[in-house]
Amino acid sequence: AQSVTQLDSQVPVFEEAPVELRCNYSSSVSVYLFWYVQYPNQGLQLLLKYLSGSTLVESINGFEAEFNKSQTSFHLRKPSVHISDTAEYFCAVSENIGWRGGKLIFGQGTELSVKP
Amino acid sequence: DAMVIQNPRYQVTQFGKPVTLSCSQTLNHNVMYWYQQKSSQAPKLLFHYYDKDFNNEADTPDNFQSRRPNTSFCFLDIRSPGLGDAAMYLCATSRESSYNEQFFGPGTRLTVL
């Protein structure tokens, strides 16, 4: 079975500083990777995804993630964070279960806290 | 806009009193999921429907049941809620595909008194 490890449970950072949220997965087959963001008392929103093609993927609000097959990583980065980026971030990998569809395997989450 | 809707957003029930949470979608996706998420934890998959086929996770307690009367709606029934069932319940959908990109509803926060 696949697994996802988010190496940092909490990341405090000052506004306008760069940030990296780390994610490693375990899989030797083709993978599809996702980052979701969750604001307090809300559902998960897709931030960005890697399905194929360019290993660098970007979101509309300045986040980017790079798929690194040799290191089995999919780290999330932003060069300059805002207070509004404060949220929980979940890395996930897709796992197929044949005719019954598929499911996402989530990491434990990283709480990003941006301070003024 | 196409979306996943969950009602109610907040639900309070009493210990042992059955409760039903609702999810609807306008995306016309054929896969629907129910997750339980406790504070500061990742979402935990309870079960999912692939069309009308029900797929239960091995560690989902029998206390949790689900119904999917049609493509658009899916319900989560908790037959006898315990204090440990207090959590956020998330519904998600995905189109049949190999990569399982999922679209989440806003969640229902369940409180058990």
PDB file of C-alpha atoms in Angstrom:
ATOM      1  CA  ALA A   1       0.000   0.000   0.000  1.00  0.00           C
ATOM      2  CA  GLN A   2       1.098   3.515  -0.690  1.00  0.00           C
ATOM      3  CA  SER A   3       1.899   6.011   2.035  1.00  0.00           C
ATOM      4  CA  VAL A   4       2.548   9.735   2.282  1.00  0.00           C
ATOM      5  CA  THR A   5       4.770  11.434   4.814  1.00  0.00           C
ATOM      6  CA  GLN A   6       4.631  15.114   5.549  1.00  0.00           C
ATOM      7  CA  LEU A   7       7.788  15.818   7.430  1.00  0.00           C
ATOM      8  CA  ASP A   8       6.645  18.906   9.337  1.00  0.00           C
ATOM      9  CA  SER A   9       3.465  19.027  11.383  1.00  0.00           C
ATOM     10  CA  GLN A  10       3.749  22.785  11.951  1.00  0.00           C
ATOM     11  CA  VAL A  11       5.578  25.478  10.019  1.00  0.00           C
ATOM     12  CA  PRO A  12       5.583  28.994  11.489  1.00  0.00           C
ATOM     13  CA  VAL A  13       6.857  31.698   9.172  1.00  0.00           C
ATOM     14  CA  PHE A  14       6.803  35.478   8.944  1.00  0.00           C
ATOM     15  CA  GLU A  15       4.829  37.263   6.267  1.00  0.00           C
ATOM     16  CA  GLU A  16       6.681  37.735   2.954  1.00  0.00           C
ATOM     17  CA  ALA A  17       9.200  35.020   3.843  1.00  0.00           C
ATOM     18  CA  PRO A  18       9.633  31.945   1.622  1.00  0.00           C
ATOM     19  CA  VAL A  19       8.234  28.603   2.742  1.00  0.00           C
ATOM     20  CA  GLU A  20       8.621  24.939   1.820  1.00  0.00           C
ATOM     21  CA  LEU A  21       6.250  22.209   2.984  1.00  0.00           C
ATOM     22  CA  ARG A  22       7.770  18.800   2.518  1.00  0.00           C
ATOM     23  CA  CYS A  23       6.052  15.683   1.244  1.00  0.00           C
ATOM     24  CA  ASN A  24       7.439  12.241   0.472  1.00  0.00           C
ATOM     25  CA  TYR A  25       5.511   9.308  -0.887  1.00  0.00           C
ATOM     26  CA  SER A  26       6.200   5.619  -1.255  1.00  0.00           C
ATOM     27  CA  SER A  27       5.425   4.155  -4.621  1.00  0.00           C
ATOM     28  CA  SER A  28       7.348   2.481  -7.388  1.00  0.00           C
ATOM     29  CA  VAL A  29       4.595   2.799  -9.974  1.00  0.00           C
ATOM     30  CA  SER A  30       3.151   5.756 -11.798  1.00  0.00           C
ATOM     31  CA  VAL A  31       1.828   8.256  -9.323  1.00  0.00           C
ATOM     32  CA  TYR A  32      -0.588  11.101  -9.321  1.00  0.00           C
ATOM     33  CA  LEU A  33       0.078  13.658  -6.607  1.00  0.00           C
ATOM     34  CA  PHE A  34      -1.994  16.415  -5.071  1.00  0.00           C
ATOM     35  CA  TRP A  35      -1.759  19.248  -2.588  1.00  0.00           C
ATOM     36  CA  TYR A  36      -4.955  20.286  -0.870  1.00  0.00           C
ATOM     37  CA  VAL A  37      -5.465  23.290   1.425  1.00  0.00           C
ATOM     38  CA  GLN A  38      -7.965  23.417   4.267  1.00  0.00           C
ATOM     39  CA  TYR A  39      -9.019  26.622   6.007  1.00  0.00           C
ATOM     40  CA  PRO A  40     -10.626  26.390   9.471  1.00  0.00           C
ATOM     41  CA  ASN A  41     -14.029  24.679   9.465  1.00  0.00           C
ATOM     42  CA  GLN A  42     -14.010  24.212   5.717  1.00  0.00           C
ATOM     43  CA  GLY A  43     -13.540  21.360   3.292  1.00  0.00           C
ATOM     44  CA  LEU A  44     -10.412  20.619   1.309  1.00  0.00           C
ATOM     45  CA  GLN A  45      -9.640  22.688  -1.767  1.00  0.00           C
ATOM     46  CA  LEU A  46      -7.331  21.459  -4.492  1.00  0.00           C
ATOM     47  CA  LEU A  47      -4.244  23.635  -4.626  1.00  0.00           C
ATOM     48  CA  LEU A  48      -2.318  21.886  -7.395  1.00  0.00           C
ATOM     49  CA  LYS A  49      -1.740  18.476  -8.920  1.00  0.00           C
ATOM     50  CA  TYR A  50       0.832  16.475 -10.797  1.00  0.00           C
ATOM     51  CA  LEU A  51      -0.551  13.996 -13.313  1.00  0.00           C
ATOM     52  CA  SER A  52       2.101  13.885 -16.017  1.00  0.00           C
ATOM     53  CA  GLY A  53       4.340  16.123 -18.105  1.00  0.00           C
ATOM     54  CA  SER A  54       6.298  18.990 -16.569  1.00  0.00           C
ATOM     55  CA  THR A  55       7.549  18.120 -13.114  1.00  0.00           C
ATOM     56  CA  LEU A  56       6.982  21.689 -11.905  1.00  0.00           C
ATOM     57  CA  VAL A  57       3.355  22.573 -11.334  1.00  0.00           C
ATOM     58  CA  GLU A  58       1.965  25.909 -10.239  1.00  0.00           C
ATOM     59  CA  SER A  59      -1.189  27.223  -8.601  1.00  0.00           C
ATOM     60  CA  ILE A  60      -2.963  30.482  -9.313  1.00  0.00           C
ATOM     61  CA  ASN A  61      -1.996  31.981  -5.942  1.00  0.00           C
ATOM     62  CA  GLY A  62       1.772  31.624  -6.202  1.00  0.00           C
ATOM     63  CA  PHE A  63       2.397  28.140  -4.848  1.00  0.00           C
ATOM     64  CA  GLU A  64       4.417  25.615  -6.820  1.00  0.00           C
ATOM     65  CA  ALA A  65       5.419  22.011  -6.310  1.00  0.00           C
ATOM     66  CA  GLU A  66       8.036  19.890  -7.972  1.00  0.00           C
ATOM     67  CA  PHE A  67       7.660  16.195  -8.622  1.00  0.00           C
ATOM     68  CA  ASN A  68      10.962  14.441  -8.000  1.00  0.00           C
ATOM     69  CA  LYS A  69      10.762  10.785  -8.931  1.00  0.00           C
ATOM     70  CA  SER A  70      14.234   9.815  -7.782  1.00  0.00           C
ATOM     71  CA  GLN A  71      13.627  11.271  -4.323  1.00  0.00           C
ATOM     72  CA  THR A  72       9.926  10.316  -4.263  1.00  0.00           C
ATOM     73  CA  SER A  73       9.079  13.836  -3.171  1.00  0.00           C
ATOM     74  CA  PHE A  74       6.501  16.472  -4.015  1.00  0.00           C
ATOM     75  CA  HIS A  75       7.452  19.494  -1.928  1.00  0.00           C
ATOM     76  CA  LEU A  76       5.294  22.620  -1.924  1.00  0.00           C
ATOM     77  CA  ARG A  77       6.934  26.043  -2.077  1.00  0.00           C
ATOM     78  CA  LYS A  78       5.995  29.681  -2.131  1.00  0.00           C
ATOM     79  CA  PRO A  79       8.580  32.466  -2.454  1.00  0.00           C
ATOM     80  CA  SER A  80       6.627  34.997  -0.371  1.00  0.00           C
ATOM     81  CA  VAL A  81       3.729  34.053   1.906  1.00  0.00           C
ATOM     82  CA  HIS A  82       0.763  36.155   3.023  1.00  0.00           C
ATOM     83  CA  ILE A  83      -1.255  36.109   6.208  1.00  0.00           C
ATOM     84  CA  SER A  84      -4.102  34.623   4.174  1.00  0.00           C
ATOM     85  CA  ASP A  85      -1.993  31.514   3.431  1.00  0.00           C
ATOM     86  CA  THR A  86      -2.423  30.417   7.044  1.00  0.00           C
ATOM     87  CA  ALA A  87      -4.131  27.016   6.772  1.00  0.00           C
ATOM     88  CA  GLU A  88      -3.617  23.252   6.936  1.00  0.00           C
ATOM     89  CA  TYR A  89      -1.972  21.710   3.878  1.00  0.00           C
ATOM     90  CA  PHE A  90      -2.378  18.066   2.905  1.00  0.00           C
ATOM     91  CA  CYS A  91      -0.301  16.137   0.420  1.00  0.00           C
ATOM     92  CA  ALA A  92      -2.011  13.138  -1.191  1.00  0.00           C
ATOM     93  CA  VAL A  93      -1.234  10.354  -3.639  1.00  0.00           C
ATOM     94  CA  SER A  94      -3.781   8.519  -5.741  1.00  0.00           C
ATOM     95  CA  GLU A  95      -4.187   4.766  -5.318  1.00  0.00           C
ATOM     96  CA  ASN A  96      -6.218   2.711  -7.733  1.00  0.00           C
ATOM     97  CA  ILE A  97      -8.217  -0.224  -6.452  1.00  0.00           C
ATOM     98  CA  GLY A  98      -9.269  -1.740  -9.719  1.00  0.00           C
ATOM     99  CA  TRP A  99     -12.909  -1.845 -10.699  1.00  0.00           C
ATOM    100  CA  ARG A 100     -13.971  -0.187  -7.457  1.00  0.00           C
ATOM    101  CA  GLY A 101     -12.427   3.109  -8.482  1.00  0.00           C
ATOM    102  CA  GLY A 102      -9.686   4.642  -6.453  1.00  0.00           C
ATOM    103  CA  LYS A 103      -8.878   6.599  -3.377  1.00  0.00           C
ATOM    104  CA  LEU A 104      -6.487   9.212  -2.094  1.00  0.00           C
ATOM    105  CA  ILE A 105      -3.870   8.463   0.516  1.00  0.00           C
ATOM    106  CA  PHE A 106      -3.303  11.575   2.621  1.00  0.00           C
ATOM    107  CA  GLY A 107      -0.341  12.714   4.627  1.00  0.00           C
ATOM    108  CA  GLN A 108      -0.898  13.869   8.191  1.00  0.00           C
ATOM    109  CA  GLY A 109      -0.996  17.515   7.213  1.00  0.00           C
ATOM    110  CA  THR A 110       1.186  20.559   7.814  1.00  0.00           C
ATOM    111  CA  GLU A 111      -0.161  23.551   9.649  1.00  0.00           C
ATOM    112  CA  LEU A 112       1.239  26.694   8.062  1.00  0.00           C
ATOM    113  CA  SER A 113       1.066  29.689  10.354  1.00  0.00           C
ATOM    114  CA  VAL A 114       2.013  33.049   8.838  1.00  0.00           C
ATOM    115  CA  LYS A 115       2.795  35.780  11.331  1.00  0.00           C
ATOM    116  CA  PRO A 116       2.949  39.525  10.653  1.00  0.00           C
TER     117      PRO A 116
ATOM    118  CA  ASP B   1     -21.168  26.595 -10.572  1.00  0.00           C
ATOM    119  CA  ALA B   2     -20.843  22.854 -10.296  1.00  0.00           C
ATOM    120  CA  MET B   3     -20.188  21.875  -6.724  1.00  0.00           C
ATOM    121  CA  VAL B   4     -20.461  19.520  -3.785  1.00  0.00           C
ATOM    122  CA  ILE B   5     -22.977  20.584  -1.137  1.00  0.00           C
ATOM    123  CA  GLN B   6     -23.234  19.294   2.408  1.00  0.00           C
ATOM    124  CA  ASN B   7     -26.125  19.867   4.784  1.00  0.00           C
ATOM    125  CA  PRO B   8     -26.214  20.823   7.495  1.00  0.00           C
ATOM    126  CA  ARG B   9     -22.882  22.561   8.067  1.00  0.00           C
ATOM    127  CA  TYR B  10     -23.194  22.035  11.807  1.00  0.00           C
ATOM    128  CA  GLN B  11     -25.087  19.201  13.466  1.00  0.00           C
ATOM    129  CA  VAL B  12     -25.602  18.583  17.154  1.00  0.00           C
ATOM    130  CA  THR B  13     -26.936  15.250  18.340  1.00  0.00           C
ATOM    131  CA  GLN B  14     -27.237  13.379  21.590  1.00  0.00           C
ATOM    132  CA  PHE B  15     -25.291  10.325  22.579  1.00  0.00           C
ATOM    133  CA  GLY B  16     -26.974   7.314  20.986  1.00  0.00           C
ATOM    134  CA  LYS B  17     -29.463   9.313  18.883  1.00  0.00           C
ATOM    135  CA  PRO B  18     -29.291   8.419  15.178  1.00  0.00           C
ATOM    136  CA  VAL B  19     -28.181  11.155  12.839  1.00  0.00           C
ATOM    137  CA  THR B  20     -28.035  11.536   9.051  1.00  0.00           C
ATOM    138  CA  LEU B  21     -25.697  13.779   7.133  1.00  0.00           C
ATOM    139  CA  SER B  22     -26.421  14.753   3.557  1.00  0.00           C
ATOM    140  CA  CYS B  23     -24.272  15.320   0.493  1.00  0.00           C
ATOM    141  CA  SER B  24     -25.311  16.336  -3.000  1.00  0.00           C
ATOM    142  CA  GLN B  25     -23.344  17.116  -6.122  1.00  0.00           C
ATOM    143  CA  THR B  26     -23.963  18.853  -9.414  1.00  0.00           C
ATOM    144  CA  LEU B  27     -20.748  17.564 -11.023  1.00  0.00           C
ATOM    145  CA  ASN B  28     -22.348  14.350 -12.267  1.00  0.00           C
ATOM    146  CA  HIS B  29     -19.419  12.359 -10.926  1.00  0.00           C
ATOM    147  CA  ASN B  30     -19.953   8.666 -10.501  1.00  0.00           C
ATOM    148  CA  VAL B  31     -17.759   8.210  -7.429  1.00  0.00           C
ATOM    149  CA  MET B  32     -18.694   9.633  -4.018  1.00  0.00           C
ATOM    150  CA  TYR B  33     -16.700   9.389  -0.798  1.00  0.00           C
ATOM    151  CA  TRP B  34     -17.297   9.942   2.906  1.00  0.00           C
ATOM    152  CA  TYR B  35     -14.438  10.916   5.166  1.00  0.00           C
ATOM    153  CA  GLN B  36     -14.189  11.457   8.898  1.00  0.00           C
ATOM    154  CA  GLN B  37     -11.721  14.103  10.044  1.00  0.00           C
ATOM    155  CA  LYS B  38     -10.849  14.662  13.667  1.00  0.00           C
ATOM    156  CA  SER B  39      -9.043  17.698  14.966  1.00  0.00           C
ATOM    157  CA  SER B  40      -5.523  18.157  13.571  1.00  0.00           C
ATOM    158  CA  GLN B  41      -5.695  14.875  11.667  1.00  0.00           C
ATOM    159  CA  ALA B  42      -5.875  13.858   8.041  1.00  0.00           C
ATOM    160  CA  PRO B  43      -9.234  12.846   6.595  1.00  0.00           C
ATOM    161  CA  LYS B  44      -9.962   9.168   7.133  1.00  0.00           C
ATOM    162  CA  LEU B  45     -11.885   7.388   4.388  1.00  0.00           C
ATOM    163  CA  LEU B  46     -14.978   5.605   5.711  1.00  0.00           C
ATOM    164  CA  PHE B  47     -16.414   4.263   2.442  1.00  0.00           C
ATOM    165  CA  HIS B  48     -17.123   5.178  -1.128  1.00  0.00           C
ATOM    166  CA  TYR B  49     -19.614   4.469  -3.865  1.00  0.00           C
ATOM    167  CA  TYR B  50     -18.539   3.643  -7.379  1.00  0.00           C
ATOM    168  CA  ASP B  51     -21.881   4.270  -9.064  1.00  0.00           C
ATOM    169  CA  LYS B  52     -24.182   2.115  -6.933  1.00  0.00           C
ATOM    170  CA  ASP B  53     -21.440  -0.217  -5.762  1.00  0.00           C
ATOM    171  CA  PHE B  54     -20.695   0.322  -2.083  1.00  0.00           C
ATOM    172  CA  ASN B  55     -17.099  -0.088  -0.901  1.00  0.00           C
ATOM    173  CA  ASN B  56     -16.492  -0.136   2.825  1.00  0.00           C
ATOM    174  CA  GLU B  57     -13.068   0.430   4.368  1.00  0.00           C
ATOM    175  CA  ALA B  58     -11.994  -2.490   6.492  1.00  0.00           C
ATOM    176  CA  ASP B  59     -11.747  -0.466   9.703  1.00  0.00           C
ATOM    177  CA  THR B  60     -14.996   1.496   9.376  1.00  0.00           C
ATOM    178  CA  PRO B  61     -17.222   0.694  12.385  1.00  0.00           C
ATOM    179  CA  ASP B  62     -20.611  -0.916  11.742  1.00  0.00           C
ATOM    180  CA  ASN B  63     -22.159   2.118  13.399  1.00  0.00           C
ATOM    181  CA  PHE B  64     -21.578   3.994  10.137  1.00  0.00           C
ATOM    182  CA  GLN B  65     -23.811   3.300   7.162  1.00  0.00           C
ATOM    183  CA  SER B  66     -24.376   4.990   3.845  1.00  0.00           C
ATOM    184  CA  ARG B  67     -27.006   5.272   1.148  1.00  0.00           C
ATOM    185  CA  ARG B  68     -26.819   6.550  -2.394  1.00  0.00           C
ATOM    186  CA  PRO B  69     -30.327   6.714  -3.858  1.00  0.00           C
ATOM    187  CA  ASN B  70     -29.173   8.343  -7.112  1.00  0.00           C
ATOM    188  CA  THR B  71     -26.090   9.843  -8.762  1.00  0.00           C
ATOM    189  CA  SER B  72     -26.511  13.226  -7.104  1.00  0.00           C
ATOM    190  CA  PHE B  73     -27.130  12.327  -3.477  1.00  0.00           C
ATOM    191  CA  CYS B  74     -25.314  10.376  -0.821  1.00  0.00           C
ATOM    192  CA  PHE B  75     -26.138  10.052   2.890  1.00  0.00           C
ATOM    193  CA  LEU B  76     -24.098   9.122   5.927  1.00  0.00           C
ATOM    194  CA  ASP B  77     -26.064   7.496   8.729  1.00  0.00           C
ATOM    195  CA  ILE B  78     -24.596   7.153  12.203  1.00  0.00           C
ATOM    196  CA  ARG B  79     -26.843   4.704  14.003  1.00  0.00           C
ATOM    197  CA  SER B  80     -25.759   5.310  17.589  1.00  0.00           C
ATOM    198  CA  PRO B  81     -23.328   8.199  17.853  1.00  0.00           C
ATOM    199  CA  GLY B  82     -20.759   8.064  20.596  1.00  0.00           C
ATOM    200  CA  LEU B  83     -18.649  10.878  21.961  1.00  0.00           C
ATOM    201  CA  GLY B  84     -15.765   9.601  19.858  1.00  0.00           C
ATOM    202  CA  ASP B  85     -17.763  10.195  16.666  1.00  0.00           C
ATOM    203  CA  ALA B  86     -17.625  13.953  17.089  1.00  0.00           C
ATOM    204  CA  ALA B  87     -15.702  15.140  14.051  1.00  0.00           C
ATOM    205  CA  MET B  88     -15.876  16.913  10.733  1.00  0.00           C
ATOM    206  CA  TYR B  89     -17.461  14.738   8.050  1.00  0.00           C
ATOM    207  CA  LEU B  90     -16.376  15.441   4.510  1.00  0.00           C
ATOM    208  CA  CYS B  91     -18.040  14.340   1.316  1.00  0.00           C
ATOM    209  CA  ALA B  92     -16.060  14.211  -1.914  1.00  0.00           C
ATOM    210  CA  THR B  93     -16.652  13.211  -5.509  1.00  0.00           C
ATOM    211  CA  SER B  94     -14.512  12.191  -8.424  1.00  0.00           C
ATOM    212  CA  ARG B  95     -14.986  11.318 -12.038  1.00  0.00           C
ATOM    213  CA  GLU B  96     -14.091   7.783 -12.932  1.00  0.00           C
ATOM    214  CA  SER B  97     -10.437   8.092 -13.879  1.00  0.00           C
ATOM    215  CA  SER B  98      -7.064   6.709 -13.107  1.00  0.00           C
ATOM    216  CA  TYR B  99      -5.926   9.656 -11.021  1.00  0.00           C
ATOM    217  CA  ASN B 100      -8.855  10.139  -8.652  1.00  0.00           C
ATOM    218  CA  GLU B 101      -8.817  13.912  -8.368  1.00  0.00           C
ATOM    219  CA  GLN B 102     -11.412  14.543  -5.704  1.00  0.00           C
ATOM    220  CA  PHE B 103     -13.693  17.527  -5.160  1.00  0.00           C
ATOM    221  CA  PHE B 104     -14.706  18.183  -1.579  1.00  0.00           C
ATOM    222  CA  GLY B 105     -17.750  19.688   0.034  1.00  0.00           C
ATOM    223  CA  PRO B 106     -17.477  22.189   2.902  1.00  0.00           C
ATOM    224  CA  GLY B 107     -18.034  19.508   5.521  1.00  0.00           C
ATOM    225  CA  THR B 108     -20.468  18.951   8.384  1.00  0.00           C
ATOM    226  CA  ARG B 109     -19.198  19.509  11.908  1.00  0.00           C
ATOM    227  CA  LEU B 110     -20.859  16.922  14.175  1.00  0.00           C
ATOM    228  CA  THR B 111     -21.087  17.508  17.914  1.00  0.00           C
ATOM    229  CA  VAL B 112     -22.237  14.694  20.201  1.00  0.00           C
ATOM    230  CA  LEU B 113     -23.569  15.697  23.624  1.00  0.00           C
TER     231      LEU B 113
END
